[in-house]
Coordinates of C-alpha atoms and ligand atoms in Angstrom, one line a residue:
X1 CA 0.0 0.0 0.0
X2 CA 1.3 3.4 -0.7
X3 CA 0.1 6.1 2.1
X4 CA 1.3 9.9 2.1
X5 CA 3.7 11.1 4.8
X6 CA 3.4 14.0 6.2
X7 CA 7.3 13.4 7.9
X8 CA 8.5 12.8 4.1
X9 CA 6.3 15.0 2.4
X10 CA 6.1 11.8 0.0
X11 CA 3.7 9.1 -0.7
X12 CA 5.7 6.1 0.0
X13 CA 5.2 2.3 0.0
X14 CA 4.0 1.7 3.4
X15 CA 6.2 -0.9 5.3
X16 CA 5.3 -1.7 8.9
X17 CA 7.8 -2.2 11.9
X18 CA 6.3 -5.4 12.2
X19 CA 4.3 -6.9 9.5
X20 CA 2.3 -9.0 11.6
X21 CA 0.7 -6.1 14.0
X22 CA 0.2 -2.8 12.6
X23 CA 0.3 0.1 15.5
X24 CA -1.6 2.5 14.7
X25 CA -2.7 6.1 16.9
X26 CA -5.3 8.7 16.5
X27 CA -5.7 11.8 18.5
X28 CA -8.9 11.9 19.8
X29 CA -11.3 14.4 20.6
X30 CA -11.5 17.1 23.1
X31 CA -14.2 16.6 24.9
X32 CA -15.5 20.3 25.9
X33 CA -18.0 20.1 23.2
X34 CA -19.9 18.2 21.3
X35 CA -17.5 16.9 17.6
X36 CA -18.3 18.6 14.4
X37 CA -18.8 17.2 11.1
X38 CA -15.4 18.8 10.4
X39 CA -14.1 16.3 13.3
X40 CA -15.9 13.6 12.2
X41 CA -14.7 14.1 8.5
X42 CA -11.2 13.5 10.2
X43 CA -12.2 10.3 12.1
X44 CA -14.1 9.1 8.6
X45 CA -10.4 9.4 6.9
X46 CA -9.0 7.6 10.0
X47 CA -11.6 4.8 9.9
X48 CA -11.3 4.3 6.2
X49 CA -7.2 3.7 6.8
X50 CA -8.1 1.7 9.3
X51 CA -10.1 -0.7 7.8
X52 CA -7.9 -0.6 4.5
X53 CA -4.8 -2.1 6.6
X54 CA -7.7 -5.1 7.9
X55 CA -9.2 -5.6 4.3
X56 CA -5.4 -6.0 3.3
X57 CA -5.0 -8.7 5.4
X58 CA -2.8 -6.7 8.5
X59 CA -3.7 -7.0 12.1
X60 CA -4.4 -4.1 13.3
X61 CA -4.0 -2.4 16.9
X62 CA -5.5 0.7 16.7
X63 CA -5.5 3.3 20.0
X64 CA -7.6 6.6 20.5
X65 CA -7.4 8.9 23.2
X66 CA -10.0 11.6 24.7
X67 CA -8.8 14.5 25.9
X68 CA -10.5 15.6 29.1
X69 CA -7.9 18.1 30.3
X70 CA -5.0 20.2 29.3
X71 CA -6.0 21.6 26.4
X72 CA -6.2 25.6 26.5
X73 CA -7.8 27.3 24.1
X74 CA -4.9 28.0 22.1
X75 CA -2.8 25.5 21.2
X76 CA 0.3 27.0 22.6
X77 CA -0.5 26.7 25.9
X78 CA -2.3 29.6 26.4
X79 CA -5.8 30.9 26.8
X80 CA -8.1 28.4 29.2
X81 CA -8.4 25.2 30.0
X82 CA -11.2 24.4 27.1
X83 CA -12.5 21.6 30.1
X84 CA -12.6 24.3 33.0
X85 CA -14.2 26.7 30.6
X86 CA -16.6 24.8 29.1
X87 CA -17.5 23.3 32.8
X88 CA -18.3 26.9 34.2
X89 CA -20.5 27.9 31.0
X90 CA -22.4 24.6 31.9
X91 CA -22.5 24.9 35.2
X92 CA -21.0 21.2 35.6
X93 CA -18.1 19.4 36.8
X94 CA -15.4 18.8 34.4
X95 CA -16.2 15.3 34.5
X96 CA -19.7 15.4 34.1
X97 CA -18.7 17.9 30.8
X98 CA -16.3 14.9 29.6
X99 CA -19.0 12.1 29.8
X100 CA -21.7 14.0 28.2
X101 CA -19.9 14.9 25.3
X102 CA -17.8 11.3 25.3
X103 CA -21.1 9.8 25.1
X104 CA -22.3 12.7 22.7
X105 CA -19.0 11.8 20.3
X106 CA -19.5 7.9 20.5
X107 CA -23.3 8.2 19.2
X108 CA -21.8 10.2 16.1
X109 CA -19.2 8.3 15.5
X110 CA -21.1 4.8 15.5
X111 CA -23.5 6.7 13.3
X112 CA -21.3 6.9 10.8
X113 CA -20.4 3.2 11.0
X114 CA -16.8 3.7 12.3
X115 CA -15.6 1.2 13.9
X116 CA -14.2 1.6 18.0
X117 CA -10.1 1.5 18.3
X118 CA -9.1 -1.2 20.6
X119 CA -8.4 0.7 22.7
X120 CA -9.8 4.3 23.9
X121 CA -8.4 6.1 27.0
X122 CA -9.2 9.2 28.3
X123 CA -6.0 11.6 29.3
X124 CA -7.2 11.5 32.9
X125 CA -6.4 7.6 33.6
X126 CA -2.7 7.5 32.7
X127 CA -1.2 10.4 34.7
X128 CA 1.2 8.3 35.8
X129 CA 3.1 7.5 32.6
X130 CA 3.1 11.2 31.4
X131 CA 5.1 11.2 35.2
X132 CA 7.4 8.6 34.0
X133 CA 7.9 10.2 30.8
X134 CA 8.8 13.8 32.2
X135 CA 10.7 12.8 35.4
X136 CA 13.0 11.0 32.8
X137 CA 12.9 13.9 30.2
X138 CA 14.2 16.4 33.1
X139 CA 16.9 13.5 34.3
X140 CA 18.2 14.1 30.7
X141 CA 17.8 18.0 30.4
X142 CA 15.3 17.7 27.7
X143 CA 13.1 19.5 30.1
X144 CA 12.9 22.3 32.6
X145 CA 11.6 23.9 35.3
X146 CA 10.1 27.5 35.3
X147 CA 7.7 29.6 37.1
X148 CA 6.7 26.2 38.6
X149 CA 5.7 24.5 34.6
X150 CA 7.7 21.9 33.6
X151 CA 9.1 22.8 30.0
X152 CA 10.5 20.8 27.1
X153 CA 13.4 22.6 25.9
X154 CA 13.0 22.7 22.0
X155 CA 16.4 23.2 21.3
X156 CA 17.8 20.8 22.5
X157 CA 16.7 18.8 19.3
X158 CA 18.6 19.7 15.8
X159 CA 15.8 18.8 14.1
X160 CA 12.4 19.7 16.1
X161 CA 10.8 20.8 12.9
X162 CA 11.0 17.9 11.5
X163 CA 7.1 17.3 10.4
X164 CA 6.8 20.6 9.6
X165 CA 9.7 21.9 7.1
X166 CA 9.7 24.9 8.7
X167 CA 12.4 27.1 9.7
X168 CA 11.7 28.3 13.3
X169 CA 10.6 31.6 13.0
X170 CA 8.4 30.5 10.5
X171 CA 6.8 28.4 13.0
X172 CA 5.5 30.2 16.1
X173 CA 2.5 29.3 17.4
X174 CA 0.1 32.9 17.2
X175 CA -0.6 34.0 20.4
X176 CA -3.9 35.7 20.7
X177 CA -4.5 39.7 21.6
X178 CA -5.2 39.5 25.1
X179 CA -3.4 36.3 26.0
X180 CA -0.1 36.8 27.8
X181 CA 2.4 35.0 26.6
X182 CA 4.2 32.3 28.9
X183 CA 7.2 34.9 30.0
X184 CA 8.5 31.5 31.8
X185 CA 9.1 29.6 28.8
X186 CA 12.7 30.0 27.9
X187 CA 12.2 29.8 24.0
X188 CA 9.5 30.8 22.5
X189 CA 8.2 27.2 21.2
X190 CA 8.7 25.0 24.1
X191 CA 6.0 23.7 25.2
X192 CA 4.3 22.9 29.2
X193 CA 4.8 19.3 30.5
X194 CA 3.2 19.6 33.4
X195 CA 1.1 22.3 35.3
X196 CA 1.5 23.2 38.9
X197 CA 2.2 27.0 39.3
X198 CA 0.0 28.6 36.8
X199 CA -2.8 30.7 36.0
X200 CA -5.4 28.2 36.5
X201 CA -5.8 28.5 40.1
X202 CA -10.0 26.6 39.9
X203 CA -8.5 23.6 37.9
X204 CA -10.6 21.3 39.1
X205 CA -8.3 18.0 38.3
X206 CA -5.0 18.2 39.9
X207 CA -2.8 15.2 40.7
X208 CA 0.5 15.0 42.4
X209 CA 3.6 15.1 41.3
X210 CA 7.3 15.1 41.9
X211 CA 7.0 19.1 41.3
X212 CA 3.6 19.7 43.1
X213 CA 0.0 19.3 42.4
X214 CA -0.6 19.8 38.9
X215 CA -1.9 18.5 35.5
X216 CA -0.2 17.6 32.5
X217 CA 0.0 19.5 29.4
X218 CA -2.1 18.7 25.9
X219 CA 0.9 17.2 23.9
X220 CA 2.4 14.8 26.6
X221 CA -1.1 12.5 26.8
X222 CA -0.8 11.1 23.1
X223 CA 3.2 10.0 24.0
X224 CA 2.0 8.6 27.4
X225 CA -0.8 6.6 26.0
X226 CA 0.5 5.7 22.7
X227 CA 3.5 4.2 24.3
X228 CA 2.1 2.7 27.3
X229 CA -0.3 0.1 24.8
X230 CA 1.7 0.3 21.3
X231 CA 5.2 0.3 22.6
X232 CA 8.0 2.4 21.1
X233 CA 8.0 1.4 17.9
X234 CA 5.0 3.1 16.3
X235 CA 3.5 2.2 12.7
X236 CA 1.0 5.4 12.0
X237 CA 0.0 8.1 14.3
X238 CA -2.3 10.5 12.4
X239 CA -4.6 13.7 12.9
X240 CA -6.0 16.5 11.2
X241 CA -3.7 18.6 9.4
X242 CA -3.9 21.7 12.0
X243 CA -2.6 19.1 14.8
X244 CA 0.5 18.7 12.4
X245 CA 2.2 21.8 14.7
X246 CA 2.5 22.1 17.4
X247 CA 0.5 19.1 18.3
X248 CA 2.4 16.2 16.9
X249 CA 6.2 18.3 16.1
X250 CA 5.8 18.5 20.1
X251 CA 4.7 14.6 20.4
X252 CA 7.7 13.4 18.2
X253 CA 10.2 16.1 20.4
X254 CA 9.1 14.7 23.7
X255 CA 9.1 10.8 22.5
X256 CA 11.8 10.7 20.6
X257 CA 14.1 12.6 23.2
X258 CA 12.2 10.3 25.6
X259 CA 13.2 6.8 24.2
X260 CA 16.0 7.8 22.3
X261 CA 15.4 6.5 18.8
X262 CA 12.6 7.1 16.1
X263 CA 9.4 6.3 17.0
X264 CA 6.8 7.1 14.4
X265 CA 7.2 6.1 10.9
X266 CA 4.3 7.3 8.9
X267 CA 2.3 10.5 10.1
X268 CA -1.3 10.3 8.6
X269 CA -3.2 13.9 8.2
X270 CA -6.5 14.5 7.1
X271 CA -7.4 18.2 5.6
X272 CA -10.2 19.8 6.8
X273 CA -13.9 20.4 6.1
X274 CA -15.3 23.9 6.1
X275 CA -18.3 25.3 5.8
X276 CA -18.2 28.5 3.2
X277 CA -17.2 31.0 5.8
X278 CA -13.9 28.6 5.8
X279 CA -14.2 27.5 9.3
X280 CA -15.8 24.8 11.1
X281 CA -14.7 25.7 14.6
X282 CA -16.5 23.9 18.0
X283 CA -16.1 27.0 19.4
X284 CA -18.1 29.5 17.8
X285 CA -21.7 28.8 19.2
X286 CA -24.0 26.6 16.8
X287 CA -21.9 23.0 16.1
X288 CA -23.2 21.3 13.4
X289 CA -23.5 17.6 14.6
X290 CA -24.3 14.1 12.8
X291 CA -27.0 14.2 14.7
X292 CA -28.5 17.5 13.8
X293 CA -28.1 16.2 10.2
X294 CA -30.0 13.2 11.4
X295 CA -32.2 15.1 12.9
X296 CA -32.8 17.5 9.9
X297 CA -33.6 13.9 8.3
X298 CA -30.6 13.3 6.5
X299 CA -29.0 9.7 6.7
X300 CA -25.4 10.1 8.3
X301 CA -24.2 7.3 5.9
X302 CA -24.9 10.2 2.9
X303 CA -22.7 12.1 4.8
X304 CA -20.2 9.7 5.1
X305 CA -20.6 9.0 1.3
X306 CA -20.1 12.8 0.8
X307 CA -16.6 12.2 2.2
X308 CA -15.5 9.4 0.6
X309 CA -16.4 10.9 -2.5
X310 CA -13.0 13.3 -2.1
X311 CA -9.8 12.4 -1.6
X312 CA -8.3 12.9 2.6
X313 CA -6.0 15.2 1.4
X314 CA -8.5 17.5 -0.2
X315 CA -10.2 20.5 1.6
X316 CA -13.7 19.8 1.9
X317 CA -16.3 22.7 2.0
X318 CA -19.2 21.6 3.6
X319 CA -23.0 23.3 1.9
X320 CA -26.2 21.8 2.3
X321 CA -26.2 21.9 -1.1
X322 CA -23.4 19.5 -1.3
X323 CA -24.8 17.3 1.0
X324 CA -28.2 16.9 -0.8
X325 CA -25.9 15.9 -4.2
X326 CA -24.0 13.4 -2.1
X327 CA -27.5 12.0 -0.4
X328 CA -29.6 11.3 -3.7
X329 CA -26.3 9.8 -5.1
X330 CA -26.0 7.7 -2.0
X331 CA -29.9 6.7 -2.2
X332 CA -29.6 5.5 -5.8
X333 CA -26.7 3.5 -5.2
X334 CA -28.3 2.2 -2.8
X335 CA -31.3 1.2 -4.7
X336 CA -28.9 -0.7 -7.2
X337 CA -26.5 -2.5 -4.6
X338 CA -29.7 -3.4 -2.1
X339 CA -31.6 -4.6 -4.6
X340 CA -28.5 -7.3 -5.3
X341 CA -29.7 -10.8 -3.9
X342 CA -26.8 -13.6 -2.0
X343 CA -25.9 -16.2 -4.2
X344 CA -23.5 -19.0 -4.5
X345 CA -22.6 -18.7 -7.9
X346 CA -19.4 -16.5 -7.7
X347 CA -16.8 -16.3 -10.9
X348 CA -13.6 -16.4 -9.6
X349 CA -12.0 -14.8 -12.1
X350 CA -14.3 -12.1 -12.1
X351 CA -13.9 -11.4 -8.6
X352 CA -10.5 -11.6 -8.6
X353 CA -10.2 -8.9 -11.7
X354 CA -12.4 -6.4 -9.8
X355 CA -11.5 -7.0 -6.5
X356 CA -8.0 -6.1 -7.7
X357 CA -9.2 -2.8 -9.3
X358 CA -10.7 -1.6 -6.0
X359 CA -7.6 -2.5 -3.8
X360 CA -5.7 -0.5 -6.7
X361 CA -7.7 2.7 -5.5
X362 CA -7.0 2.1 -1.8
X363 CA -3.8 0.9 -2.1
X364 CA -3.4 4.2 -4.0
X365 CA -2.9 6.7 -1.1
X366 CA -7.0 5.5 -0.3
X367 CA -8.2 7.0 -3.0
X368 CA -11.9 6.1 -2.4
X369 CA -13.5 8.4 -4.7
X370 CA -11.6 6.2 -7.8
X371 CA -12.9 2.8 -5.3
X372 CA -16.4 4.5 -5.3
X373 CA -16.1 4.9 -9.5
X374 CA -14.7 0.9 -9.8
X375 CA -18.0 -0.2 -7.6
X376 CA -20.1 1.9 -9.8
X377 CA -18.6 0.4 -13.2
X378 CA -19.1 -3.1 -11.3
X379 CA -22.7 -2.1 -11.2
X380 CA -23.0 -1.4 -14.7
X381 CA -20.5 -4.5 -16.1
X382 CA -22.6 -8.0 -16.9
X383 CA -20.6 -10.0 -13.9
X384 CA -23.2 -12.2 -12.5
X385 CA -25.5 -11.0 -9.3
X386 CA -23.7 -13.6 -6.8
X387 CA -20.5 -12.0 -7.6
X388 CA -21.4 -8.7 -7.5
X389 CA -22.9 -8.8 -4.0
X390 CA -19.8 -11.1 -2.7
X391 CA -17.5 -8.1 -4.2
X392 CA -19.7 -5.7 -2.4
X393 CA -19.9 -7.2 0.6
X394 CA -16.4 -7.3 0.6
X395 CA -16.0 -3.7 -0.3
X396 CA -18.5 -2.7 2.2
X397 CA -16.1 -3.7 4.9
X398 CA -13.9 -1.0 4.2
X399 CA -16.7 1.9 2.7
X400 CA -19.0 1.3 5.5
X401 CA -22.0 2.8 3.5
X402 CA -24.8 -0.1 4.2
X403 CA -24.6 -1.3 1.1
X404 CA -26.7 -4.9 1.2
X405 CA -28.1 -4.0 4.6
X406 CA -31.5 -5.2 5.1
X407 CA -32.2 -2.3 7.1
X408 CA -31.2 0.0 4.4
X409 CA -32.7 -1.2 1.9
X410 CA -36.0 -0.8 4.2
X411 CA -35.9 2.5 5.1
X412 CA -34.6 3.1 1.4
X413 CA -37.4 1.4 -0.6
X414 CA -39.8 2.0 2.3
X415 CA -41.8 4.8 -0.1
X416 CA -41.6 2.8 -2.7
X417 CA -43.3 -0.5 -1.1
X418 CA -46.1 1.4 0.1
X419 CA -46.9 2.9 -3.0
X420 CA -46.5 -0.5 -4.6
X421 CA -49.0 -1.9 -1.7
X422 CA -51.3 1.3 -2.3
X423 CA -51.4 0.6 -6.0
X424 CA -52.0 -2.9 -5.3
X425 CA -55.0 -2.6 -3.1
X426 CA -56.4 -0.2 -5.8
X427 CA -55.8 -3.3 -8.6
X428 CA -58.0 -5.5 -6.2
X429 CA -61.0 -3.1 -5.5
X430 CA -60.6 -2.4 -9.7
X431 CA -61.5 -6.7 -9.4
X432 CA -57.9 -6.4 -11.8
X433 CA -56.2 -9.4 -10.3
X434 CA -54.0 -9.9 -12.6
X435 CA -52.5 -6.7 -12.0
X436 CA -52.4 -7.2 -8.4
X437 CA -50.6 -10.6 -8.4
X438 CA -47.8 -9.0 -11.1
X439 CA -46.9 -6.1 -8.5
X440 CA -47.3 -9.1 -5.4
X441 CA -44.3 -11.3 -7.5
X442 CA -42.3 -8.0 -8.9
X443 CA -42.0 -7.1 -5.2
X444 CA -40.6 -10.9 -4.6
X445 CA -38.4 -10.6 -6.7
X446 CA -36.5 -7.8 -5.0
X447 CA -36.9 -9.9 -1.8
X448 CA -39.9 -8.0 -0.5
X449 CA -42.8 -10.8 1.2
X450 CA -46.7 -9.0 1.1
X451 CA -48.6 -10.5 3.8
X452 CA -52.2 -9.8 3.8
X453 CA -54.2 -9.6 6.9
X454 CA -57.4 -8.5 8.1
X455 CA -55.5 -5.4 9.3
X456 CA -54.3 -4.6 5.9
X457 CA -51.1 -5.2 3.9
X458 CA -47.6 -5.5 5.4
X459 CA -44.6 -6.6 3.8
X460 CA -41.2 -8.6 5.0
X461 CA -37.8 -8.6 3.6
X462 CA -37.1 -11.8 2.3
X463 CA -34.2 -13.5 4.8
X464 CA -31.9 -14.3 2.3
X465 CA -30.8 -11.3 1.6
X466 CA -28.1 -10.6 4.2
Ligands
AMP501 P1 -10.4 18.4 18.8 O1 -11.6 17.8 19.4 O2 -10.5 19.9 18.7 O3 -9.2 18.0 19.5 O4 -10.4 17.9 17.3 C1 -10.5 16.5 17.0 C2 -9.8 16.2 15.7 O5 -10.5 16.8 14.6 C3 -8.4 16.7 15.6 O6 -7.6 15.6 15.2 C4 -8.4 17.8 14.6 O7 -7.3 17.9 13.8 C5 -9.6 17.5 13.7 N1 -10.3 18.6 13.2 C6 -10.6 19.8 13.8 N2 -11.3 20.7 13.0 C7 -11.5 20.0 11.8 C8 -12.1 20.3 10.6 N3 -12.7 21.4 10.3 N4 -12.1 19.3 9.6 C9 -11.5 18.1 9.8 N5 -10.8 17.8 11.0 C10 -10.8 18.7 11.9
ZN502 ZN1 -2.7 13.8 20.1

């Protein structure tokens, strides 16, 4: 497979430490709000990588943290704690803030059929190895203490911007008009460690320390809990393309000065999706959820189809406009790949030639709108109906759009079957049997049952369609 690297700049064969587990992290969300479809459109691109390494025949152990504290509003530690803040404009604990919306980002992310890391572990249960980590880091003067923070020292590494390509002055974080900057920091880019001194005198979640009762920083969680269950040798560790700095440059300093040899070998970004004022910012009052799209009635698969229809790497502007394109496509794809019945009578060869055209696509930096254009030319090809929906159901491992689901076919075809009922019922008052037994067997044929009761006509999906 080849994958872009954000490290190389380069799309490059990708070659695993160890072919027969692939590690793989993700930086998860920040749970002081409720995840935008622009987050969402990040954790889509992650899930699709995912699932591409498994339909390629790799085990995968795939890790996700939640961040439920030390990460200020700006991401150079300053501003608030986005937690603390968000806590005192709900008038709740910071706990109760990180369930709600842990729960609230869980419901949209099995929405969109993504599938649940192995592992997922919030910031606040692994205090101790971010301890570890920086009582080692200041044993080795990789770090330092100031105005009672614990610093890493960024120059102490010859190459810090690594991920970035930058030249340093290129690369300081902006720091916002009314936000102080940290005058205990000693250059301008390094980055807290740890918390005990500092302005945030109401954090509610302090732990001890070595240095005092504090709280870590943002950047030192994702080391901490990607080494602690993938080890030091990690395969992919990806994001969305604003976490490239200083989020993951100061997560390669701090691990790599920690263990004392490479860590991360490919670094997976996803760009952004905007809405047309160009941001799609949690912040900024109304968040547009997957479940306000629901709720507005759209199906969050369309949306997911919307984003597999561009490439990761593209920006992505978000209008409902957009989104209705992307749901009627989705709805008659649908009504072609539902309407595909199980069957034994696969042809090898034929599954073998497209099956090999699809992996092409993903194996091409997951280009899934190409894999989307090879399902749509199966559809139209004369391969048989048993090896279409074995190709599909393959497929669908890795798209994750419902495409033979039972349930989706239902709630597809649902307006159409009562129509086809309606019409019915009207052919038997008319005494026109003949034209109500012709709809009755068209209906079988795409696997729908009509049952007719004293209570009217109802209609099952025939079980052999899986
Ligand atoms: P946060 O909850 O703010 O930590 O963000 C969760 C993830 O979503 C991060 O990996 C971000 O890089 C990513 N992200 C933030 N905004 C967007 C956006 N507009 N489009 C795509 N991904 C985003
Ligand atoms: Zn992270």
């Amino acid at each position: 497979m080849k994958i872009y690297n954000t490290l190389t700049r380069t799309i490059e064969e990708f070659i695993p430490w160890n072919k027969d587990l692939i590690s793989f992290y993700t930086c998860g969300p920040t749970v002081y709000h409720y995840a935008h479809i622009g987050n969402m459109r990040n954790y889509i691109g992650h899930d699709i990588l995912d699932k591409t390494l498994r339909y390629l025949g790799y085990n995968v152990k795939r890790v996700m943290n939640i961040t439920d504290v030390g990460h200020l509003t700006s991401d150079s530690d300053s501003g608030d704690d986005k937690m603390v803040s968000s806590a005192k404009r709900e008038n709740k604990t910071v706990m109760d803030i990180a369930r709600f919306y842990t729960d609230a980002f869980f419901r949209d992310f099995e929405l969109l059929n993504n599938r649940m890391p192995e592992v997922v572990s919030p910031a606040t249960a692994n205090i101790h190895e971010y301890i570890k980590i920086i009582t080692k880091l200041l044993d080795t003067n990789y770090a330092y203490k100031s105005g009672g923070n614990i610093y890493f020292d960024t120059t102490k590494l010859d190459d810090y911007y690594k991920l970035t390509n930058h030249k340093a002055d290129e690369m300081v974080v902006g720091v916002r008009e009314g936000v102080e900057e940290d005058s205990s920091k000693k250059n301008q880019n390094d980055f807290v460690l740890w918390f005990t001194k500092s302005k945030f005198e109401d954090q509610e979640l302090k732990w001890d320390s070595p240095w005092g009762l504090g709280y870590p920083g943002w950047h030192i969680e994702c080391t901490g809990i990607s080494i602690k269950y993938l080890g030091e040798y990690l395969d992919i560790h990806g994001g969305g393309v604003d976490n490239i700095f200083p989020h993951h440059t100061n997560e390669i300093a701090q691990s790599e000065a920690y263990i004392g040899h490479k860590w991360c070998n490919y670094w997976f970004h996803n760009e952004h999706l905007n809405d047309e004022t160009g941001k799609m910012s949690k912040s900024n009052g109304a968040i547009l959820t997957v479940s306000v799209l629901k709720e507005k009635g759209y199906n969050p698969l369309a949306f997911r189809f919307m984003c597999l229809m561009s490439h990761y790497r593209r920006q992505l502007v978000f209008s409902y406009d957009a989104l209705d394109g992307a749901a009627n496509a989705y709805k008659k794809l649908l009504n072609k790949t539902s309407n595909i019945k199980f069957g034994e009578n696969v042809s090898k060869k034929d599954y073998q030639l497209w099956n090999d055209k699809f992996k092409a696509c993903l194996e091409d930096d997951l280009n899934t709108a190409n894999a989307l254009t090879v399902l749509y030319d199966l559809l139209k090809s004369n391969v048989n109906d048993d090896t279409k929906y074995h190709l599909i159901s393959k497929w669908d491992e890795v798209l994750s759009l419902d495409l033979l689901k039972k349930e989706t076919k239902k709630a597809q075809n649902e307006e159409y079957i009562l129509e086809m009922i309606k019409k019915r019922d009207e052919a038997k008052k008319n005494k026109d049997y003949q034209l109500a037994d012709e709809i009755r067997s068209n209906l079988l044929k795409q696997g729908i049952i009509l049952k007719d009761t004293k209570e009217g006509t109802f209609y099952e999906l025939d079980e052999k369609i899986s």
